[in-house]
Every structure is written in C-alpha cells, then in structure tokens.
C-alpha cells in the first residue's frame, strides 16, 4: 500500500502515520522556502549595496606587507551566489528537494553561497584589507569545543546529563597551567588537564549514580564549584615573580612543524605546503592532532565495539540491558570518566594550547557551546564535532569582520551565540535524546 493512499481498510494507526509524515513534509518544505527566501533577499541586498566590486584575497599566510593579494570582481561572485539561492528556492517551493544526502548537500551549497556573498559584501569598498583564509583559525578555536562535544556525547549516550563541561574546562585549564609550569613542559600540562577533568567527572558520577541527585542541578553546582575553586586557588598564588612563574606561567604548545618532534614535525612541515588545507589542518599544535584522533576513536568506540553497544543500551533502556547481564552503573561510570579525559584536554587548550597563564573565567562559556554542539549534532560524535567546527568558524568570522566597520561590533560579538541559538532551535528541529538520559538506575 502506498503511503500517500489511505483506504477504508486502513487501520487508524496507519492513517496516523501517513498524517504525521505529511505534516512533517509540509513543515520541512515551509522551513526550506523561508530560509532560502531570506538568503536570496540578503544576497540581492548585498549585490545592490556594493559600490566598488574589487576585492582582494590571499589563500596562504601573508608573508610580507608587500603581499597585497589577488584581485577579483566580487560583484559577479555575489550575483552567482544569488542565482544558486534562487534555484534552490524554486526547487523548495515546488517540493523538489529530496530528503537524505542530496537535500543536505543542496542546503550546504546555499549556506556556502550566502557565506561567500556576505564576505564579498563585507570586504567590498575597502582599499587596504584583504580576505584571509578563516579555516586555520576555525580549527584552532573549535578544538576545545570538539573535546567538550565528545565528552558530552559519551556521557549522554550512557544516560548521564553532563551540564558540567564548563566546570571541567575551567579546572582543566587551571591545572594544565600549574602542571606545565611545575614540570616546565607543555605536554605535562595536558596531563594536568586530564586529571582535573576526570576529577570533576568523578564527582558527577558519584552524585548522579550513587546519590541520585538531579543531574541538571548537579551540573550547575559543579560549575559553581569549579569557578569558586579555581578563583580561590588563583588568588593563593603569590605575586612574587619567581613563585608565580613556577605555578602560572606555562609553556605553550608549539605548532607541529616547529615542535622538533623526530617523526611528526617533518611530516607536518611537508603537509602544510598543501594549498589552503595544508595550513588549516597541519600547521597546528599537538592538541589539535589529538583532537583528530579523538573524533575517530570515539566514533569507532561508540558504534563499532561491544563496549559502545553497551553504552548506548544503558542510555536507551537500562532495565533491558540489566536483564542481559550488563552492569548499568559500571558502564555509565566508565563513559563519564572517559568523557572527563576529553573535557580535561579541552580545558587544557585555554592555557597551554593558546593564551598561556590561567585567568579567572578562562573558558568564557565555551562549555555551554560544546553542550549545544552535542544537541545540534544529535548526540553523534562526528556530527557534534562538525557542529563545534561551525561555532569555531563563527568565532573566527566575527574576529575578522570586527575591523571592517560594516556591522555593529556588538552584533558581531553576539553572533556566535546567536548562531548557536538559531542552529539548535531552528535548523536542528525536534531531536530525541537517549531515552534514559538523566534518569538514575536502581536495580530492582
């Protein structure tokens, strides 16, 4: 029987299923039409607002001030992007955009067209500024978000809500700074961050699984604890330069080509010569390389191993898992502690991975953005990591556009958070978390 035909012999359940599918298709079509129409209208405005269409760009790193970049006619590029968005709008209006990979690719293409048009409009009518490659900064700024998203996926797939990623970031950043300063080694800072992240994860596991504390409230309390603890410990470091240098002046991880590592450094130096993608992917620190491996590791662990199957089972139906001999709370403990490892690495980025010494509120709310990436990525490690890259891209974009003066600086500073809200509420739509997420389990 076709899903579009309902006869008198159809059961009420079949009729309800057909009706739900029809309503979902209508909502999807309306959403696509509205979004594509907004994109097309904005691109048309960009094209009409450009006076001098000449823009300059560079694909690699700007070596000297004399490197003025390559010129192109940006107006033609904007009109081309407008044509792409109009075609997509017409296809959406007649409901000819299929579900699945092809429909996703069309949406991504429209998004890229909007971004290109927006960048050209932003840099048009400028005389000295040059469009630079935003991808290296995107990967760098997204690194802690990816680690936090991996921690969130592990915990919530196992049925434990981890609001405390922000707290793990804070403690990880502080103890990474201390360990790096004490041992005079940036790599030891990563060890300190891991230990701190696991410590907060242990508190989360104890109170969530042993004492059955509400996990949302518990996460907020752990963030408050981490904020107060790191603030107190920071205030206890004397101002004496010798002591302060021994406790809060860590070494910073060098980019891999400059790290003097016997095998990895020469390979990374060769790979950075690849145009555009080389500096983006390979002119990064050891922590970024660990991030690449971590995404693959967590994905394989979650979906290709027996342990990953157990994690997903205790997050979906813990009682059924218990009946086949899986120790629910033991598996949850393991997932939460492993998540603490990745959250601690994410926290280490804020000191040994970027700025150096620890400052109060170093993580600046990035733990909450990582949690949003988990939701936007539908609790899948790969999609959550791509969502984290999207947020990192927004941070890079707002820092580059701040010098152009075409948009209010306040709006630019708020743009990453606005993108987070729009992405989670508007584009993700209704998502279903693991069925037992946040529910403690007691064996009856």
Coordinates of C-alpha atoms in Angstrom, one line a residue, residues 98-346:
X98 CA 14.7 15.3 -1.7
X99 CA 15.5 14.1 1.8
X100 CA 18.8 12.5 2.5
X101 CA 22.3 13.3 1.4
X102 CA 21.3 15.2 -1.8
X103 CA 18.9 17.5 0.1
X104 CA 21.6 18.1 2.7
X105 CA 24.2 19.0 0.0
X106 CA 21.8 21.5 -1.5
X107 CA 21.3 23.2 1.8
X108 CA 25.0 23.2 2.4
X109 CA 25.6 24.7 -1.0
X110 CA 23.1 27.5 -0.3
X111 CA 24.9 28.1 3.0
X112 CA 28.2 28.4 1.3
X113 CA 26.7 30.8 -1.3
X114 CA 25.4 33.0 1.5
X115 CA 28.8 33.0 3.2
X116 CA 30.7 33.9 0.0
X117 CA 28.3 36.7 -0.8
X118 CA 28.4 38.0 2.8
X119 CA 32.2 38.0 2.8
X120 CA 32.5 39.7 -0.6
X121 CA 30.0 42.4 0.6
X122 CA 31.9 42.9 3.8
X123 CA 35.3 43.4 2.1
X124 CA 34.0 45.3 -0.9
X125 CA 34.5 49.1 -0.9
X126 CA 37.7 48.6 1.1
X127 CA 41.1 49.8 0.0
X128 CA 43.6 48.0 2.2
X129 CA 42.0 45.0 3.8
X130 CA 42.4 41.6 2.2
X131 CA 40.2 38.5 2.6
X132 CA 42.2 35.9 4.6
X133 CA 41.6 32.2 4.9
X134 CA 39.4 31.7 8.0
X135 CA 39.9 27.9 8.2
X136 CA 43.1 27.7 10.3
X137 CA 41.5 29.9 13.0
X138 CA 38.3 27.9 12.8
X139 CA 40.1 24.6 13.6
X140 CA 42.1 26.2 16.4
X141 CA 39.1 27.8 18.1
X142 CA 36.9 24.7 17.6
X143 CA 39.4 22.4 19.3
X144 CA 38.1 22.8 22.9
X145 CA 34.5 22.7 21.6
X146 CA 35.2 19.4 19.9
X147 CA 36.7 17.9 23.0
X148 CA 33.7 19.1 25.1
X149 CA 31.3 17.7 22.5
X150 CA 33.0 14.3 22.6
X151 CA 32.7 14.3 26.4
X152 CA 29.0 15.2 26.2
X153 CA 28.3 12.5 23.6
X154 CA 29.9 9.8 25.8
X155 CA 28.1 10.9 29.0
X156 CA 24.7 11.4 27.5
X157 CA 24.8 8.3 25.3
X158 CA 25.3 6.4 28.6
X159 CA 22.3 8.2 30.2
X160 CA 24.1 10.8 32.3
X161 CA 23.5 14.5 31.6
X162 CA 26.8 16.5 31.6
X163 CA 26.0 20.1 32.2
X164 CA 29.4 20.4 33.9
X165 CA 31.5 20.6 30.8
X166 CA 32.2 24.2 31.6
X167 CA 33.4 23.3 35.0
X168 CA 35.7 20.6 33.5
X169 CA 37.1 23.2 31.1
X170 CA 37.9 25.6 34.0
X171 CA 39.6 23.1 36.2
X172 CA 41.4 21.5 33.2
X173 CA 42.7 24.9 32.2
X174 CA 43.9 25.8 35.7
X175 CA 45.7 22.5 36.4
X176 CA 47.1 22.4 32.9
X177 CA 48.8 25.7 33.6
X178 CA 50.1 24.5 37.0
X179 CA 51.4 21.2 35.7
X180 CA 53.1 22.8 32.7
X181 CA 54.7 25.5 35.0
X182 CA 55.9 23.0 37.6
X183 CA 57.4 20.5 35.1
X184 CA 58.4 23.1 32.5
X185 CA 56.7 21.1 29.8
X186 CA 53.7 21.9 27.7
X187 CA 52.9 18.2 27.3
X188 CA 52.7 17.8 31.0
X189 CA 50.0 20.5 31.0
X190 CA 47.8 18.1 29.0
X191 CA 48.3 15.5 31.8
X192 CA 47.2 18.0 34.4
X193 CA 44.1 18.9 32.4
X194 CA 43.2 15.3 32.0
X195 CA 43.5 14.7 35.8
X196 CA 41.3 17.7 36.6
X197 CA 38.7 16.7 34.0
X198 CA 38.5 13.2 35.4
X199 CA 38.2 14.5 39.0
X200 CA 35.1 16.6 38.1
X201 CA 33.7 13.7 36.1
X202 CA 34.1 11.5 39.2
X203 CA 32.1 14.0 41.3
X204 CA 29.4 13.9 38.6
X205 CA 29.3 10.1 38.6
X206 CA 29.2 9.8 42.4
X207 CA 26.4 12.2 43.0
X208 CA 24.4 11.2 39.9
X209 CA 24.6 7.5 40.2
X210 CA 25.2 6.8 43.9
X211 CA 23.1 9.5 45.5
X212 CA 20.7 10.1 42.5
X213 CA 21.0 13.9 42.6
X214 CA 19.1 15.7 39.8
X215 CA 21.7 15.8 37.1
X216 CA 20.9 19.2 35.7
X217 CA 21.1 20.8 39.1
X218 CA 24.3 18.8 39.8
X219 CA 25.9 20.1 36.7
X220 CA 25.2 23.7 37.7
X221 CA 26.6 23.1 41.1
X222 CA 29.8 21.6 39.7
X223 CA 30.3 24.6 37.5
X224 CA 29.9 26.9 40.5
X225 CA 32.3 24.7 42.5
X226 CA 34.9 24.8 39.7
X227 CA 34.5 28.5 39.3
X228 CA 35.0 29.1 43.0
X229 CA 37.8 26.6 43.4
X230 CA 39.9 27.9 40.5
X231 CA 39.3 31.5 41.6
X232 CA 40.4 30.7 45.1
X233 CA 43.5 28.7 44.0
X234 CA 44.5 31.5 41.6
X235 CA 44.2 34.1 44.4
X236 CA 46.6 31.9 46.6
X237 CA 49.4 32.2 44.0
X238 CA 51.7 34.9 45.4
X239 CA 52.7 37.9 43.2
X240 CA 56.3 37.1 43.6
X241 CA 57.5 36.6 40.0
X242 CA 59.6 33.6 40.9
X243 CA 56.7 31.7 42.6
X244 CA 54.2 32.9 40.1
X245 CA 56.4 31.8 37.2
X246 CA 56.6 28.4 38.9
X247 CA 52.9 28.0 39.2
X248 CA 51.1 30.0 36.5
X249 CA 53.4 30.7 33.6
X250 CA 53.1 27.6 31.5
X251 CA 54.8 26.7 28.3
X252 CA 52.6 26.9 25.2
X253 CA 52.4 24.0 22.7
X254 CA 54.2 24.9 19.5
X255 CA 52.8 24.2 16.1
X256 CA 53.7 20.7 15.0
X257 CA 56.2 21.8 12.3
X258 CA 58.1 23.8 14.9
X259 CA 57.9 21.3 17.7
X260 CA 61.1 19.4 17.0
X261 CA 59.5 16.0 17.2
X262 CA 61.5 13.4 15.3
X263 CA 58.8 11.9 13.0
X264 CA 55.8 14.1 13.2
X265 CA 57.4 17.5 12.7
X266 CA 59.0 16.7 9.2
X267 CA 55.7 15.1 8.1
X268 CA 53.7 18.1 9.3
X269 CA 56.1 20.6 7.6
X270 CA 55.6 18.8 4.3
X271 CA 51.8 18.7 4.7
X272 CA 51.5 22.4 5.5
X273 CA 52.6 23.1 1.9
X274 CA 49.3 21.9 0.6
X275 CA 47.4 25.0 -0.6
X276 CA 44.6 26.2 1.7
X277 CA 44.0 22.9 3.5
X278 CA 47.7 22.5 4.5
X279 CA 47.9 25.4 6.9
X280 CA 44.4 24.7 8.1
X281 CA 44.8 21.0 9.1
X282 CA 48.5 20.6 9.7
X283 CA 50.1 23.8 10.9
X284 CA 48.5 23.1 14.3
X285 CA 49.6 22.0 17.8
X286 CA 49.8 18.5 19.2
X287 CA 46.4 19.1 20.9
X288 CA 44.7 19.6 17.5
X289 CA 46.3 16.3 16.2
X290 CA 44.9 14.6 19.4
X291 CA 41.5 16.1 18.5
X292 CA 41.6 14.5 15.1
X293 CA 42.4 11.1 16.5
X294 CA 39.9 11.5 19.3
X295 CA 36.9 12.0 16.9
X296 CA 37.8 8.8 15.1
X297 CA 38.5 7.0 18.3
X298 CA 35.2 7.9 20.0
X299 CA 33.2 7.2 16.8
X300 CA 34.7 3.7 16.3
X301 CA 34.4 3.0 20.1
X302 CA 30.8 4.1 20.2
X303 CA 29.5 2.3 17.1
X304 CA 31.9 -0.5 16.2
X305 CA 32.7 -2.1 19.6
X306 CA 30.9 -4.2 22.1
X307 CA 31.5 -1.6 24.8
X308 CA 30.0 1.1 22.7
X309 CA 26.9 -1.0 22.2
X310 CA 26.6 -1.4 25.9
X311 CA 27.0 2.3 26.4
X312 CA 24.1 3.0 24.0
X313 CA 22.0 0.3 25.5
X314 CA 22.3 1.7 29.1
X315 CA 21.4 5.1 27.8
X316 CA 18.3 3.9 25.9
X317 CA 16.9 1.1 28.0
X318 CA 18.9 0.4 31.2
X319 CA 16.5 -2.2 32.5
X320 CA 16.7 -4.3 29.4
X321 CA 20.5 -4.0 29.5
X322 CA 20.5 -5.2 33.1
X323 CA 18.4 -8.2 32.2
X324 CA 21.1 -9.5 29.8
X325 CA 23.8 -9.1 32.3
X326 CA 25.2 -5.6 31.6
X327 CA 26.1 -3.7 34.8
X328 CA 24.4 -0.4 34.1
X329 CA 26.1 1.9 36.5
X330 CA 29.6 0.4 35.9
X331 CA 29.2 1.2 32.2
X332 CA 28.0 4.6 33.0
X333 CA 30.9 5.2 35.3
X334 CA 33.3 4.2 32.5
X335 CA 31.7 6.5 30.0
X336 CA 31.6 9.5 32.3
X337 CA 35.3 9.1 33.3
X338 CA 36.3 8.7 29.7
X339 CA 34.3 11.9 28.9
X340 CA 36.3 13.6 31.7
X341 CA 39.5 12.8 29.8
X342 CA 38.3 14.6 26.7
X343 CA 36.8 17.5 28.7
X344 CA 40.1 17.9 30.5
X345 CA 42.0 18.1 27.2
X346 CA 39.6 20.7 26.1

